[in-house]
Tab-separated table of C-alpha atoms and ligand atoms in Angstrom:
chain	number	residue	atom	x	y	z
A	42	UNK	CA	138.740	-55.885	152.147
A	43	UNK	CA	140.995	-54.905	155.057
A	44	UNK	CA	142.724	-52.477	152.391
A	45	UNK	CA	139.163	-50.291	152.137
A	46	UNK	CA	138.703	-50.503	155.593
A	47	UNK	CA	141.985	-48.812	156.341
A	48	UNK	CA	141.061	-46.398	153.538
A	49	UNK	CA	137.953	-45.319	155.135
A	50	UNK	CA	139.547	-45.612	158.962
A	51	UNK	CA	142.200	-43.462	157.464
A	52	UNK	CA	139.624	-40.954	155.607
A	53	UNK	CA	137.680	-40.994	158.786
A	54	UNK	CA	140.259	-39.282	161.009
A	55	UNK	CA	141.033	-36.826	158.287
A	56	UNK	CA	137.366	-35.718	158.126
A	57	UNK	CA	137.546	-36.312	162.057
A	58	UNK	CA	140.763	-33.704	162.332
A	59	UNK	CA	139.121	-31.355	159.940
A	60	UNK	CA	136.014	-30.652	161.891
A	61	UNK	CA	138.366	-30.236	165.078
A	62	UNK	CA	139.989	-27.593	163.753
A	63	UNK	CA	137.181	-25.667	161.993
A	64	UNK	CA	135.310	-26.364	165.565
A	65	UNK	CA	138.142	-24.541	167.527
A	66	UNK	CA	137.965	-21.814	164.508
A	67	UNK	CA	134.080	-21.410	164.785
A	68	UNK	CA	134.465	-21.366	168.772
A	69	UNK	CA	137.317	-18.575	168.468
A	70	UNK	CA	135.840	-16.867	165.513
A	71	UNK	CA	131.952	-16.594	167.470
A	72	UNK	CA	133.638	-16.375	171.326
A	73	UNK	CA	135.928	-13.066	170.151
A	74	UNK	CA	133.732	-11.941	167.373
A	75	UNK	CA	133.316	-8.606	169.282
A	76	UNK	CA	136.511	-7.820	169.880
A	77	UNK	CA	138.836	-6.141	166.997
A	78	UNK	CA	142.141	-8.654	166.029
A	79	UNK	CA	143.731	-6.461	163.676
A	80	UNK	CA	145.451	-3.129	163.866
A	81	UNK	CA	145.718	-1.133	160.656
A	82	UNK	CA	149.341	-0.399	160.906
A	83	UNK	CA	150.800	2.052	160.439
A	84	UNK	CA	147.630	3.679	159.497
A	85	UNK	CA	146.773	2.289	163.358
A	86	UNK	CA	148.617	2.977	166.792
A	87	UNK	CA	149.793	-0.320	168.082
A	88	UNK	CA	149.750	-0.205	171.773
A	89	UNK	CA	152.386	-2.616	173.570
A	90	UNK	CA	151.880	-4.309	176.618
A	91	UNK	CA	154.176	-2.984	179.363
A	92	UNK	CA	156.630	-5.500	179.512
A	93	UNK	CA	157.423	-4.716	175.704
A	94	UNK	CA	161.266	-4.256	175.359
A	95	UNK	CA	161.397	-0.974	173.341
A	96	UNK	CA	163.998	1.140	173.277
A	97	UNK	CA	165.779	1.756	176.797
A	98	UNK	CA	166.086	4.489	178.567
A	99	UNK	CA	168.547	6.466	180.076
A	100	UNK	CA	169.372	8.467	183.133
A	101	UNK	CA	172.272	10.216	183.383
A	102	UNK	CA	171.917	12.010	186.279
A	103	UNK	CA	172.034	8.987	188.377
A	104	UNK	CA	175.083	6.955	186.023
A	105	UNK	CA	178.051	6.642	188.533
A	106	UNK	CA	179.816	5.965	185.330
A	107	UNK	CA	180.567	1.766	186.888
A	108	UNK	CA	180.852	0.567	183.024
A	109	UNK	CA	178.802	-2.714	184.126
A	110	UNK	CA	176.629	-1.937	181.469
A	111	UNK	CA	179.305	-1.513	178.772
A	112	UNK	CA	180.672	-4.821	180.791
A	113	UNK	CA	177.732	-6.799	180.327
A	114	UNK	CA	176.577	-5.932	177.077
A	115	UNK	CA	177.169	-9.041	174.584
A	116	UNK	CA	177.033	-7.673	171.316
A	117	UNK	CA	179.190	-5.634	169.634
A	118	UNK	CA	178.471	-2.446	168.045
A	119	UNK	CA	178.143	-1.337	164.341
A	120	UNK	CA	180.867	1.064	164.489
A	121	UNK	CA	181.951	0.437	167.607
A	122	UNK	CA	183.758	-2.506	169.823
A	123	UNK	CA	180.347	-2.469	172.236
A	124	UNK	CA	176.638	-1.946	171.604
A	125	UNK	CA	177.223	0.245	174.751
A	126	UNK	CA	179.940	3.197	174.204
A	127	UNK	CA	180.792	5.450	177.819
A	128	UNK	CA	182.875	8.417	177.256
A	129	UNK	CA	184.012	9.954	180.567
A	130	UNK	CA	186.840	12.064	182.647
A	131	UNK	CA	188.131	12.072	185.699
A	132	UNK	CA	187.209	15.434	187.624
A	133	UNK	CA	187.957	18.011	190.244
A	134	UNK	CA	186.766	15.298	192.583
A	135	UNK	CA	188.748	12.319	191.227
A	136	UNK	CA	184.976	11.233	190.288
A	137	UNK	CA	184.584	10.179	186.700
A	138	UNK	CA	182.351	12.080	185.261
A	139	UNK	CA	180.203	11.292	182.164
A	140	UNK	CA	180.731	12.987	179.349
A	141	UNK	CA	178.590	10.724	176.558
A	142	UNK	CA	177.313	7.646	176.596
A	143	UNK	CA	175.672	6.158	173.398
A	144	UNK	CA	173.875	2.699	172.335
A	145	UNK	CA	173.631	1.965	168.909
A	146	UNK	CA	170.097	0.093	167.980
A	147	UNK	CA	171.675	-1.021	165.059
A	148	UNK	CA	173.113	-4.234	166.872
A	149	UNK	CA	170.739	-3.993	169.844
A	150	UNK	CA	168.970	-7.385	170.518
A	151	UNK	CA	167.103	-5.311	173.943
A	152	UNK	CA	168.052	-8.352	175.635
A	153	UNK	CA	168.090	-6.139	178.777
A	154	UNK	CA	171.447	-7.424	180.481
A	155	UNK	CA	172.498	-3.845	180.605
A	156	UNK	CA	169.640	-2.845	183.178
A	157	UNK	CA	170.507	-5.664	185.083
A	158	UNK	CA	173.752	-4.594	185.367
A	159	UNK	CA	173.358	-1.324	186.306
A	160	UNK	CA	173.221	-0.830	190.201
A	161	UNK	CA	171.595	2.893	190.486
A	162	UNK	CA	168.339	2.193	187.718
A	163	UNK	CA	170.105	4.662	185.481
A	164	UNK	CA	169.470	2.108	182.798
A	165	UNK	CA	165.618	1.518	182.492
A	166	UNK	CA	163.245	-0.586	180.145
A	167	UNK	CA	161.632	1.896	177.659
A	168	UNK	CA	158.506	1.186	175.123
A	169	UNK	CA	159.438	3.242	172.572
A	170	UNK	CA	159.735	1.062	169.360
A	171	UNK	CA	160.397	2.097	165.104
A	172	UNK	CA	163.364	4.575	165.945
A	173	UNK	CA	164.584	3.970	162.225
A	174	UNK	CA	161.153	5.697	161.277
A	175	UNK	CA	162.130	8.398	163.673
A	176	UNK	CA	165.055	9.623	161.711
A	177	UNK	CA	164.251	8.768	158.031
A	178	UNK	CA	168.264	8.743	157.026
A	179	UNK	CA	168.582	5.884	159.455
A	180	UNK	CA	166.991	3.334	156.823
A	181	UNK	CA	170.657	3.927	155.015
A	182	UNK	CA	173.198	4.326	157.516
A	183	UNK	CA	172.974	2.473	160.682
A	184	UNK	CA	174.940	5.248	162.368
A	185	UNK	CA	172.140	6.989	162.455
A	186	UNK	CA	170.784	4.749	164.528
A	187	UNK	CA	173.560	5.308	167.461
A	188	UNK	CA	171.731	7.292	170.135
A	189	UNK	CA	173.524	9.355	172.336
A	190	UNK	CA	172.375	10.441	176.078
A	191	UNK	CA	170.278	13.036	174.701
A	192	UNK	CA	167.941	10.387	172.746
A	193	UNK	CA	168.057	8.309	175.445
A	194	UNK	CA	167.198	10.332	178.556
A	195	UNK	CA	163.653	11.524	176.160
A	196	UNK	CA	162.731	7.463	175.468
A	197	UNK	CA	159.368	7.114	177.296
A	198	UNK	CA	159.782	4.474	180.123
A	199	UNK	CA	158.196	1.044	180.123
A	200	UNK	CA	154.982	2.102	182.316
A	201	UNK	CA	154.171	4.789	179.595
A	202	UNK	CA	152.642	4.163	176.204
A	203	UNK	CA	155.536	3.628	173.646
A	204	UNK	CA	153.712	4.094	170.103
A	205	UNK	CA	155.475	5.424	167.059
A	206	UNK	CA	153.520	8.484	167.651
A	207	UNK	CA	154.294	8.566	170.850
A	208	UNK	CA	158.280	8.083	169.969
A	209	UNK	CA	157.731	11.476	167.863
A	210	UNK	CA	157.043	13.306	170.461
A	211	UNK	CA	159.658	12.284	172.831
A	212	UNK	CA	162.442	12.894	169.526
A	213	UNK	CA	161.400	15.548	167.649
A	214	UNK	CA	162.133	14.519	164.065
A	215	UNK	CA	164.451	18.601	163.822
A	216	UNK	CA	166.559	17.549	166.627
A	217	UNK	CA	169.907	17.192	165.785
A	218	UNK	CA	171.169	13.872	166.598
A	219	UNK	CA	174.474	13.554	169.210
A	220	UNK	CA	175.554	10.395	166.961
A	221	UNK	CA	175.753	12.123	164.329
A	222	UNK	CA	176.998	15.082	165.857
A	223	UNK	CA	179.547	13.624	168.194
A	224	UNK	CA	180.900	10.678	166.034
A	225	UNK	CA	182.095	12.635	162.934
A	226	UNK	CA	183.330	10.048	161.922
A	227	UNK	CA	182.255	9.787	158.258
A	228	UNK	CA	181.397	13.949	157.879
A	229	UNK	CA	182.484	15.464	154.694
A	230	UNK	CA	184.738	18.233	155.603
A	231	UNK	CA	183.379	20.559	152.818
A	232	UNK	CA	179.604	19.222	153.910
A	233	UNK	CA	180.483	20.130	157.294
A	234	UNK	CA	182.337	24.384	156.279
A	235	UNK	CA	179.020	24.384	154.063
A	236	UNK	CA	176.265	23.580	157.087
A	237	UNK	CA	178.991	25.991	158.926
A	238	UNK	CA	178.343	28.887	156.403
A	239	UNK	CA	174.746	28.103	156.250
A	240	UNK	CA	174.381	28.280	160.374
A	241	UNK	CA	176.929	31.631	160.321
A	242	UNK	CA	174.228	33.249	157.372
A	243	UNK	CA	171.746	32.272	159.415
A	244	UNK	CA	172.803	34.223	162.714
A	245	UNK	CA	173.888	37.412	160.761
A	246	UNK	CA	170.024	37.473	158.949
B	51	LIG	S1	169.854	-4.389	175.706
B	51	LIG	FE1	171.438	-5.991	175.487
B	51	LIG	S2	172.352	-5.626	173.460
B	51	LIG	FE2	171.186	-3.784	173.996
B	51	LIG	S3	172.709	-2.410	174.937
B	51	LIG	FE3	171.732	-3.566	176.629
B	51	LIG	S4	173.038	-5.362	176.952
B	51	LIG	FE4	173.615	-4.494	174.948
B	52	LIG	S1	175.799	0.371	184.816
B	52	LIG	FE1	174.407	2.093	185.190
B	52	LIG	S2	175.583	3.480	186.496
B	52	LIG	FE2	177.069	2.052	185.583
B	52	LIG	S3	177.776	3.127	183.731
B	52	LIG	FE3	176.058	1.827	183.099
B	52	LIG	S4	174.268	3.190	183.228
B	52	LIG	FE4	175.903	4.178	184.396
C-alpha cells in the first residue's frame, strides 16, 4: 500500500513540475507574443547591444607606440609570438614612431585587456563582428584574418551599429589587405612578378 502511494506522490510531482513549466512557457509565450524572438540570419541584420565585443578598433594617430597592449595581450598569435604585433622606428625626434601595427582575429578571444592597457584610448571597443565573411579567402587561411592599422582604424566603434552589413561598408570587400600585403610571408614569388605584370599592363592600357 505505501508502495502505490509513493507511486502516485511520485507521479504527482511529475505532473506537478510539468504544468510549472508549460505555465512559465504559456506566460512567456502570451506576455512576449508581440514581440519578434528570431532573426532570420543571415538573411536578417542582427543588431548587437553596445557593449558587444566586436572587433576593436584602432587609432593610430593617438598610439605613443608604449607596447602595453602588445604587453598585456595573453594569447599568442597564429603566425606570430603575440595576438598584438607593433612595428616601429625610432625618428628624427628620438620618438618611436609607428610604422604597423596588426592583430590577428584568428587567436583573438576580444577579451579587451589590450584597451585597458592602453593609456591614450588609441585602442577602442568596436561592434563590428563576421570579419571572416568580410574577406571570403579568410575561411582557409587564418592569415587572412591578421588586420593591419588600415582595417583597424575603419572598424566602427562600440556606440555605432556593428552589423555584417555594416562591417562591409567600413572594409570594402576590393581593398587590399595590409596582412596580406605586409606579411609576405607565404607569397609565391612567380604569383607575386605575375600580379606585378598584371598591375604594370594595367597602367600602360
Ligand atoms: S582583445 Fe585580448 S586577445 Fe585580443 S588583442 Fe586585445 S588583449 Fe589580445
Ligand atoms: S597601448 Fe595604446 S598607445 Fe600603447 S602601443 Fe598599444 S595602442 Fe599604442
Amino acid at each position: 500500500m505505501s508502495a502505490l502511494t509513493d507511486s502516485l506522490t511520485q507521479i504527482g510531482y511529475s505532473l506537478r513540475s510539468c504544468l510549472t513549466g508549460l505555465k512559465v512557457v504559456y506566460f512567456n509565450w502570451w506576455k512576449f507574443r508581440e514581440r519578434k524572438q528570431t532573426v532570420m540570419y543571415p538573411l536578417e541584420e542582427i543588431v548587437y547591444s553596445p557593449n558587444h565585443r566586436g572587433a576593436l578598433v584602432f587609432r593610430p594617430e593617438r598610439c605613443i607606440v608604449c607596447e602595453l597592449c602588445e604587453k598585456a595581450c595573453p594569447v599568442p598569435g597564429t603566425r606570430t609570438e603575440k595576438t598584438i604585433e607593433i612595428y616601429h622606428h625610432v625618428g628624427a625626434t628620438k620618438k618611436r614612431e609607428l610604422d604597423e601595427f596588426y592583430i590577428d582575429y584568428g587567436s583573438c578571444i576580444n577579451c579587451y585587456l589590450c584597451v585597458e592597457a592602453c593609456p591614450v584610448d588609441a585602442l577602442l571597443p568596436g561592434a563590428s563582428f563576421e570579419l571572416a565573411t568580410i574577406d571570403p579567402d579568410a575561411q582557409y587561411d587564418r592569415s587572412r584574418m591578421i588586420y593591419g592599422m588600415g582595417q583597424l582604424s575603419l572598424q566602427p566603434e562600440s556606440a555605432e551599429r556593428g552589423s555584417f552589413e555594416h562591417a562591409y561598408e567600413y572594409v570594402p570587400r576590393d581593398r587590399p589587405f595590409d596582412a596580406a600585403v605586409s606579411l609576405g610571408e607565404d607569397e609565391d614569388p612567380a604569383e607575386e612578378t605575375a600580379s606585378a605584370g598584371e598591375s604594370s599592363g594595367a597602367a600602360s592600357a
